[in-house]
Amino acid sequence: MKKFAVVLAGSGVFDGAEIHEATFTLYSIMKYGGTYQCFAPDIPQYHVINHISGEEMDESRNVLIESARIARGNIKDLKEFIADDYDAIIFPGGFGAAKNLSTVAFDGPEASVNPEVERAVKEMLEKGKPIGALCIAPAFIAKIIGDVTVTIGQDKETIEAIEKMGALHEETNHGEVIIDEDKLVFTTPCYMLDATILDIAEGADNIVKEMIERL
Amino acid sequence: MKKFAVVLAGSGVFDGAEIHEATFTLYSIMKYGGTYQCFAPDIPQYHVINHISGEEMDESRNVLIESARIARGNIKDLKEFIADDYDAIIFPGGFGAAKNLSTVAFDGPEASVNPEVERAVKEMLEKGKPIGALCIAPAFIAKIIGDVTVTIGQDKETIEAIEKMGALHEETNHGEVIIDEDKLVFTTPCYMLDATILDIAEGADNIVKEMIERL
C-alpha cells in the first residue's frame, strides 16, 4: 500500500484548501489502492473570508484546525512529516495554498513559502519521491524548486510569476497533468480553469493515477 | 436537465455538513446529467467544534456562511427555496443535520426540526418529488413525515429514536439505498457506518442514481 501525505491549507476555496480538490484527491488515492495521512501547518490563516460576500471577516482561524474539517479529525501538524515514512506528497489547491502555505497571492514571483512546506517538498525531492500539486499550488512548488516544469492552466499573470521564479510553464486544459519526469513533479490546473466539479474529479484522478503508477 | 436542491448544514462533520458526503452528492448529480443549487438556513450553528480535539470552541458561526465553503459561494438562503423550481431535494449528513437542521442529536425522538427544512420537505412530499437524505439526515425526515421507511445504517440508539417517531427502519450496509416508493424518500447510511471515503462516494452515487432514474 503506497502512502501519500496530503497537505491541506485550511478548509474553503477563498481562504483555505479547495474542498472539492482535497476530497477528490483523498478519494483517488484510496481508489488506486493507496493510503493517505493529512497534514497542515499549525499557523493562523492569513485571513477568514465570508464565502458568500467575498469579504474579510473579523475572525482568526488556525490552518491545522480548519483543515481537520476535511480530514474528519485525522490530521497531523506538518512539523511531524518525515519523508522516509511516505511514498509521495500532494498539495490540493485553493487560495490557502497561495495565502497560508505561501504568499503567492500577494507577492507573485517574490513569494515566500512556509518553512515546513519548503522542508517537506525539498526532502521528497532529494529522495526522488513524487510531488503533486493542484490548481494554484504548483506556483509555490516552482518557487521552492526553481528549475521545474509545471502547469497552473492558462492564467497569464500566474504563468508570468512562475516563469520569473525560474520555472517552465506548460498551458493545459481540464484534467491534463504535466509531469516533470526529472524532478518527479506532477501538476494539474483544476479550479485555476473555469471548471465544474466533474473536471475537478477528473483532474485529481489523473494526477493521482500518474503518481501512483510511478511508485 | 434535472434540478436538485442540495441542503447543507455547515461545513465539517462534527458541527456542520459532512464534507465528503456533500462533495460526492454534488459530483454525482452532475455525473448523471443533473444540475444543483445549494441551500442552507441562515441561522447560527448550534456550536463550533475543534475537529482535532472534539472540544467546543468559544466562537459562533453561521450555517449559511459556513455551508458556502462547500458550495464555493454559490448558495441561497433556504427561505428562498421554491418547490416548483426543483425536481428533487437532497440532504447530505454530518452532525450539522442533527444539531443545526434539527435537534436529533440532543432530543432523539422528541427532536424539533428547523421550520424551513420542514417546509421544504413537506412541499416536495406534497408534489410527489423525490427527497434524499444521507447518514443521520434520514432521522429528521422520519420526524417530519412520520409514516415513512428510511435507513441510517445499524446504529441501535438512532434506529430506536426513528421507530419512536413512527417511521420504519431498515438496516443497511455500505452503499445501500432504501427507497420508500410511496413517499419517494431515498436514504443511505454513509458515515453512520464505519466507512471509508470510497464507501461514501458509492453511497452518494447510488442514492443520486436512484433518484434521477425516477425523474
Coordinates of C-alpha atoms in Angstrom, one line a residue:
Chain A
M1 CA 0.0 0.0 0.0
K2 CA 1.6 3.3 -1.1
K3 CA 1.3 6.0 1.5
F4 CA 0.5 9.6 0.4
A5 CA 1.0 12.7 2.6
V6 CA -1.8 15.2 1.7
V7 CA -1.0 18.7 2.8
L8 CA -4.0 21.0 3.4
A9 CA -4.2 24.8 3.7
G10 CA -7.4 25.3 5.7
S11 CA -11.0 24.5 4.5
G12 CA -12.7 26.6 1.9
V13 CA -11.6 27.9 -1.5
F14 CA -11.1 31.6 -0.7
D15 CA -9.0 31.3 2.5
G16 CA -8.1 27.6 2.7
A17 CA -7.8 24.4 0.8
E18 CA -10.3 24.0 -2.0
I19 CA -12.8 21.4 -0.6
H20 CA -13.6 19.5 -3.8
E21 CA -10.0 19.3 -4.9
A22 CA -9.0 18.0 -1.5
T23 CA -11.9 15.5 -1.3
F24 CA -11.2 14.0 -4.7
T25 CA -7.5 13.8 -4.0
L26 CA -8.2 11.7 -0.9
Y27 CA -10.7 9.6 -2.8
S28 CA -8.5 8.9 -5.8
I29 CA -5.6 7.9 -3.5
M30 CA -7.8 5.2 -2.0
K31 CA -9.4 4.3 -5.3
Y32 CA -5.9 3.4 -6.8
G33 CA -5.0 1.3 -3.7
G34 CA -3.1 3.9 -1.7
T35 CA -3.5 5.2 1.8
Y36 CA -3.3 8.8 3.0
Q37 CA -2.3 10.9 6.0
C38 CA -3.4 14.5 6.0
F39 CA -1.1 17.3 7.3
A40 CA -1.3 21.0 7.7
P41 CA 0.9 23.7 9.3
D42 CA -0.1 24.8 12.8
I43 CA -0.3 28.5 11.9
P44 CA -3.0 31.2 11.8
Q45 CA -4.8 31.6 8.5
Y46 CA -3.8 34.8 6.6
H47 CA -7.5 35.8 7.0
V48 CA -11.0 34.5 7.1
I49 CA -13.3 35.1 4.1
N50 CA -17.1 35.1 4.1
H51 CA -17.6 32.7 1.1
I52 CA -20.9 34.3 0.1
S53 CA -19.9 38.0 0.1
G54 CA -16.1 37.5 -0.5
E55 CA -15.4 40.0 2.3
E56 CA -13.0 39.5 5.1
M57 CA -14.5 38.5 8.4
D58 CA -13.3 39.8 11.8
E59 CA -12.2 36.4 13.0
S60 CA -9.0 34.4 13.2
R61 CA -8.8 30.7 12.5
N62 CA -6.0 28.2 12.6
V63 CA -4.9 26.3 9.4
L64 CA -4.4 23.0 11.1
I65 CA -7.7 23.1 13.0
E66 CA -9.7 24.1 9.9
S67 CA -8.0 21.6 7.7
A68 CA -9.2 18.9 10.2
R69 CA -12.7 19.5 8.9
I70 CA -11.8 18.0 5.5
A71 CA -9.7 15.2 7.2
R72 CA -12.5 14.4 9.7
G73 CA -10.1 14.9 12.6
N74 CA -7.3 12.6 11.3
I75 CA -4.6 15.1 10.6
K76 CA -1.1 15.9 11.8
D77 CA 1.0 19.0 12.2
L78 CA 3.2 19.4 9.1
K79 CA 6.2 19.6 11.5
E80 CA 5.7 15.9 12.2
F81 CA 6.1 15.0 8.5
I82 CA 9.0 12.6 7.9
A83 CA 9.8 12.0 4.2
D84 CA 11.0 8.4 4.9
D85 CA 7.5 7.5 6.1
Y86 CA 5.7 8.4 2.8
D87 CA 5.9 7.4 -0.8
A88 CA 4.5 10.6 -2.2
I89 CA 3.3 14.1 -1.2
I90 CA 0.4 16.0 -2.8
F91 CA -0.9 19.6 -2.3
P92 CA -4.6 20.3 -3.2
G93 CA -5.2 23.9 -4.3
G94 CA -7.5 26.8 -3.1
F95 CA -6.4 30.2 -2.1
G96 CA -5.0 28.8 1.1
A97 CA -2.1 27.4 -0.9
A98 CA -1.3 31.0 -2.0
K99 CA -2.1 32.8 1.3
N100 CA -1.3 30.3 4.1
L101 CA 1.2 27.9 2.7
S102 CA 2.9 30.6 0.7
T103 CA 2.5 34.3 -0.2
V104 CA 2.0 33.7 -3.9
A105 CA -1.4 35.5 -3.9
F106 CA 0.3 38.8 -2.7
D107 CA 3.9 38.6 -3.7
G108 CA 3.8 36.7 -7.0
P109 CA 7.4 35.9 -8.1
E110 CA 8.8 37.3 -4.8
A111 CA 6.6 35.0 -2.7
S112 CA 7.9 33.4 0.4
V113 CA 6.9 29.8 1.3
N114 CA 6.0 28.4 4.7
P115 CA 9.3 26.8 6.0
E116 CA 7.6 23.4 6.8
V117 CA 6.1 23.3 3.3
E118 CA 9.5 24.0 1.8
R119 CA 11.2 21.4 4.0
A120 CA 8.6 18.7 3.1
V121 CA 9.0 19.4 -0.7
K122 CA 12.8 19.5 -0.6
E123 CA 13.1 16.3 1.4
M124 CA 10.8 14.4 -1.0
L125 CA 12.7 15.9 -4.0
E126 CA 16.1 14.8 -2.5
K127 CA 14.7 11.3 -2.1
G128 CA 13.3 11.2 -5.6
K129 CA 9.7 10.7 -4.4
P130 CA 6.7 12.1 -6.4
I131 CA 5.4 15.6 -5.5
G132 CA 1.9 16.5 -6.7
A133 CA 0.2 19.9 -6.8
L134 CA -3.2 21.0 -8.0
C135 CA -4.7 24.4 -9.0
I136 CA -2.5 27.3 -7.7
A137 CA -0.3 25.0 -5.5
P138 CA 2.2 24.4 -8.4
A139 CA 3.2 28.1 -8.0
F140 CA 4.9 27.6 -4.7
I141 CA 6.4 24.3 -6.0
A142 CA 8.0 26.5 -8.7
K143 CA 9.2 28.9 -6.1
I144 CA 10.8 26.2 -4.0
I145 CA 12.5 24.2 -6.8
G146 CA 13.1 26.9 -9.4
D147 CA 14.2 24.7 -12.3
V148 CA 11.0 22.6 -12.8
T149 CA 8.2 22.3 -15.3
V150 CA 4.6 22.9 -14.0
T151 CA 1.1 23.9 -15.0
I152 CA -1.5 26.1 -13.4
G153 CA -3.7 26.1 -16.5
Q154 CA -3.9 29.3 -18.6
D155 CA -3.8 32.3 -16.2
K156 CA -1.4 34.8 -17.7
E157 CA -0.4 36.7 -14.6
T158 CA 0.4 33.5 -12.6
I159 CA 2.3 32.0 -15.6
E160 CA 4.4 35.1 -15.7
A161 CA 5.1 34.9 -12.0
I162 CA 6.1 31.2 -12.3
E163 CA 8.4 31.9 -15.2
K164 CA 10.1 34.7 -13.2
M165 CA 10.7 32.1 -10.5
G166 CA 12.9 30.3 -13.0
A167 CA 10.4 27.5 -13.8
L168 CA 8.9 26.4 -17.1
H169 CA 5.2 26.6 -17.6
E170 CA 3.1 24.5 -19.9
E171 CA -0.5 25.6 -20.6
T172 CA -3.2 22.9 -20.0
N173 CA -6.9 22.3 -20.2
H174 CA -9.3 20.4 -17.9
G175 CA -7.9 17.2 -16.5
E176 CA -4.5 17.4 -18.1
V177 CA -1.4 16.6 -16.0
I178 CA 2.1 18.0 -16.6
I179 CA 4.9 15.7 -15.4
D180 CA 8.4 16.8 -14.9
E181 CA 10.0 13.3 -15.3
D182 CA 13.4 14.5 -14.0
K183 CA 12.1 16.1 -10.7
L184 CA 9.0 13.8 -10.5
V185 CA 6.7 16.8 -10.1
F186 CA 3.1 16.3 -11.2
T187 CA 0.7 19.3 -11.6
T188 CA -2.8 19.8 -12.9
P189 CA -4.9 23.0 -13.2
C190 CA -8.3 22.1 -11.6
Y191 CA -10.2 25.3 -10.5
M192 CA -7.5 27.6 -11.9
L193 CA -9.6 27.0 -15.0
D194 CA -13.3 27.8 -15.2
A195 CA -14.2 24.2 -14.2
T196 CA -17.1 22.1 -12.9
I197 CA -16.9 19.6 -10.1
L198 CA -16.7 16.9 -12.8
D199 CA -13.5 18.5 -14.2
I200 CA -12.0 18.5 -10.6
A201 CA -12.8 14.8 -10.1
E202 CA -11.1 14.1 -13.4
G203 CA -8.0 16.2 -12.7
A204 CA -7.5 14.7 -9.2
D205 CA -8.0 11.2 -10.6
N206 CA -5.5 11.8 -13.4
I207 CA -2.7 13.3 -11.2
V208 CA -3.0 10.6 -8.5
K209 CA -3.1 7.8 -11.1
E210 CA 0.1 9.2 -12.8
M211 CA 1.8 9.5 -9.4
I212 CA 0.8 6.0 -8.2
E213 CA 1.9 4.4 -11.5
R214 CA 5.5 5.5 -10.8
L215 CA 5.6 4.1 -7.2
Chain B
M1 CA -31.6 18.8 -17.1
K2 CA -33.0 17.8 -13.7
K3 CA -32.5 20.3 -11.0
F4 CA -31.6 19.2 -7.5
A5 CA -31.7 21.4 -4.4
V6 CA -28.9 20.4 -2.0
V7 CA -29.4 21.5 1.6
L8 CA -26.2 21.9 3.6
A9 CA -25.9 22.2 7.4
G10 CA -22.5 24.0 7.7
S11 CA -19.1 22.7 6.8
G12 CA -17.4 19.9 8.8
V13 CA -18.6 16.6 10.1
F14 CA -18.8 17.4 13.9
D15 CA -20.8 20.7 13.7
G16 CA -21.9 21.0 10.1
A17 CA -22.4 19.1 6.8
E18 CA -20.1 16.2 6.3
I19 CA -17.7 17.5 3.6
H20 CA -17.1 14.2 1.7
E21 CA -20.8 13.3 1.6
A22 CA -21.7 16.8 0.4
T23 CA -19.0 16.9 -2.3
F24 CA -19.9 13.5 -3.7
T25 CA -23.6 14.4 -3.7
L26 CA -22.8 17.4 -5.9
Y27 CA -20.5 15.4 -8.1
S28 CA -23.0 12.5 -8.7
I29 CA -25.8 15.0 -9.5
M30 CA -23.7 16.4 -12.3
K31 CA -22.3 13.0 -13.3
Y32 CA -25.8 11.8 -14.0
G33 CA -26.7 14.8 -16.0
G34 CA -28.4 16.9 -13.4
T35 CA -27.7 20.4 -12.1
Y36 CA -27.7 21.6 -8.5
Q37 CA -28.3 24.6 -6.3
C38 CA -27.1 24.6 -2.8
F39 CA -29.2 26.0 0.1
A40 CA -28.7 26.3 3.9
P41 CA -30.7 28.0 6.6
D42 CA -29.4 31.5 7.7
I43 CA -29.1 30.6 11.4
P44 CA -26.3 30.3 13.9
Q45 CA -24.6 26.9 14.2
Y46 CA -25.5 25.1 17.4
H47 CA -21.8 25.3 18.3
V48 CA -18.4 25.2 16.8
I49 CA -16.3 22.0 17.3
N50 CA -12.5 21.9 17.0
H51 CA -12.3 18.9 14.6
I52 CA -8.9 17.7 16.1
S53 CA -9.7 17.7 19.8
G54 CA -13.5 17.3 19.5
E55 CA -13.9 20.1 22.0
E56 CA -16.3 23.1 21.7
M57 CA -14.6 26.3 20.6
D58 CA -15.6 29.8 22.0
E59 CA -16.8 31.0 18.6
S60 CA -20.1 31.4 16.8
R61 CA -20.5 30.7 13.1
N62 CA -23.5 30.9 10.7
V63 CA -24.8 27.8 9.0
L64 CA -25.4 29.6 5.6
I65 CA -22.0 31.3 5.6
E66 CA -20.0 28.1 6.5
S67 CA -22.0 26.0 4.0
A68 CA -20.8 28.4 1.3
R69 CA -17.4 26.9 1.7
I70 CA -18.6 23.6 0.2
A71 CA -20.7 25.4 -2.4
R72 CA -17.8 27.8 -3.4
G73 CA -20.0 30.8 -2.7
N74 CA -23.0 29.7 -4.9
I75 CA -25.6 29.1 -2.2
K76 CA -29.0 30.5 -1.3
D77 CA -30.9 31.0 2.0
L78 CA -33.3 28.0 2.4
K79 CA -36.1 30.6 2.9
E80 CA -35.8 31.2 -0.9
F81 CA -36.4 27.6 -1.8
I82 CA -39.5 27.1 -4.0
A83 CA -40.5 23.5 -4.6
D84 CA -41.8 24.3 -8.1
D85 CA -38.3 25.3 -9.2
Y86 CA -36.7 21.9 -8.4
D87 CA -37.1 18.3 -9.4
A88 CA -35.6 16.8 -6.3
I89 CA -34.2 17.7 -2.9
I90 CA -31.3 16.0 -1.0
F91 CA -29.7 16.4 2.4
P92 CA -26.1 15.3 2.9
G93 CA -25.3 14.2 6.5
G94 CA -22.9 15.2 9.2
F95 CA -23.7 16.3 12.8
G96 CA -25.0 19.6 11.4
A97 CA -28.1 17.7 10.2
A98 CA -28.7 16.6 13.8
K99 CA -27.6 19.9 15.5
N100 CA -28.4 22.7 13.1
L101 CA -31.2 21.4 10.8
S102 CA -32.8 19.6 13.7
T103 CA -32.2 18.7 17.3
V104 CA -32.0 14.9 16.7
A105 CA -28.5 14.8 18.3
F106 CA -29.9 16.1 21.6
D107 CA -33.6 15.2 21.7
G108 CA -33.8 11.9 19.8
P109 CA -37.5 11.0 19.2
E110 CA -38.6 14.4 20.6
A111 CA -36.4 16.3 18.2
S112 CA -37.6 19.5 16.6
V113 CA -36.8 20.4 13.0
N114 CA -35.8 23.8 11.6
P115 CA -39.1 25.2 10.1
E116 CA -37.6 26.0 6.7
V117 CA -36.3 22.4 6.5
E118 CA -39.7 21.1 7.4
R119 CA -41.4 23.4 4.9
A120 CA -39.0 22.3 2.1
V121 CA -39.5 18.6 2.8
K122 CA -43.3 18.9 3.1
E123 CA -43.7 20.9 -0.1
M124 CA -41.6 18.3 -2.1
L125 CA -43.6 15.5 -0.5
E126 CA -46.9 17.1 -1.5
K127 CA -45.7 17.5 -5.0
G128 CA -44.5 13.8 -5.2
K129 CA -41.0 14.9 -5.9
P130 CA -38.0 12.7 -4.7
I131 CA -36.5 13.5 -1.3
G132 CA -33.0 12.2 -0.5
A133 CA -31.1 12.0 2.8
L134 CA -27.7 10.6 3.7
C135 CA -26.1 9.5 7.0
I136 CA -28.0 10.9 10.0
A137 CA -30.3 13.2 7.9
P138 CA -32.9 10.5 7.4
A139 CA -33.7 10.9 11.2
F140 CA -35.3 14.3 10.7
I141 CA -37.0 13.1 7.5
A142 CA -38.6 10.5 9.8
K143 CA -39.6 13.2 12.3
I144 CA -41.2 15.4 9.6
I145 CA -43.1 12.7 7.7
G146 CA -43.6 10.1 10.4
D147 CA -45.0 7.2 8.3
V148 CA -42.0 6.6 6.1
T149 CA -39.3 3.9 5.6
V150 CA -35.7 5.0 6.0
T151 CA -32.2 3.8 6.9
I152 CA -29.4 5.3 8.9
G153 CA -27.4 2.0 8.8
Q154 CA -27.2 0.0 12.0
D155 CA -26.9 2.4 15.0
K156 CA -29.3 0.9 17.6
E157 CA -30.0 4.2 19.5
T158 CA -30.8 6.1 16.4
I159 CA -32.9 3.3 15.0
E160 CA -34.9 3.3 18.3
A161 CA -35.5 7.0 18.0
I162 CA -36.6 6.8 14.4
E163 CA -39.1 4.0 15.3
K164 CA -40.5 6.1 18.1
M165 CA -41.1 8.8 15.6
G166 CA -43.5 6.4 13.9
A167 CA -41.2 5.5 11.0
L168 CA -40.0 2.1 9.8
H169 CA -36.2 1.5 9.8
E170 CA -34.4 -1.0 7.5
E171 CA -30.8 -1.9 8.4
T172 CA -28.3 -1.4 5.6
N173 CA -24.6 -1.8 4.8
H174 CA -22.2 0.4 2.8
G175 CA -23.6 1.9 -0.4
E176 CA -27.2 0.5 0.1
V177 CA -30.2 2.7 -0.6
I178 CA -33.6 2.3 1.0
I179 CA -36.4 3.6 -1.2
D180 CA -39.9 4.4 0.1
E181 CA -41.6 4.1 -3.2
D182 CA -44.9 5.5 -1.9
K183 CA -43.3 8.7 -0.4
L184 CA -40.4 8.8 -2.8
V185 CA -37.9 9.1 0.1
F186 CA -34.4 7.8 -0.6
T187 CA -31.9 7.2 2.2
T188 CA -28.4 5.7 2.6
P189 CA -26.1 5.3 5.7
C190 CA -22.7 6.7 4.5
Y191 CA -20.6 7.7 7.6
M192 CA -23.3 6.4 10.0
L193 CA -21.4 3.2 9.3
D194 CA -17.6 2.9 9.9
A195 CA -16.9 3.8 6.3
T196 CA -14.0 4.9 4.1
I197 CA -14.2 7.7 1.6
L198 CA -14.7 5.0 -1.1
D199 CA -17.9 3.9 0.6
I200 CA -19.2 7.5 0.8
A201 CA -18.6 8.0 -3.0
E202 CA -20.5 4.8 -3.6
G203 CA -23.4 5.7 -1.3
A204 CA -23.8 9.2 -2.8
D205 CA -23.6 7.8 -6.3
N206 CA -26.2 5.1 -5.6
I207 CA -28.7 7.4 -4.0
V208 CA -28.4 10.1 -6.7
K209 CA -28.7 7.5 -9.4
E210 CA -31.8 6.0 -7.9
M211 CA -33.4 9.5 -7.5
I212 CA -32.5 10.7 -11.0
E213 CA -33.9 7.4 -12.6
R214 CA -37.3 8.4 -11.3
L215 CA -37.3 11.9 -12.7

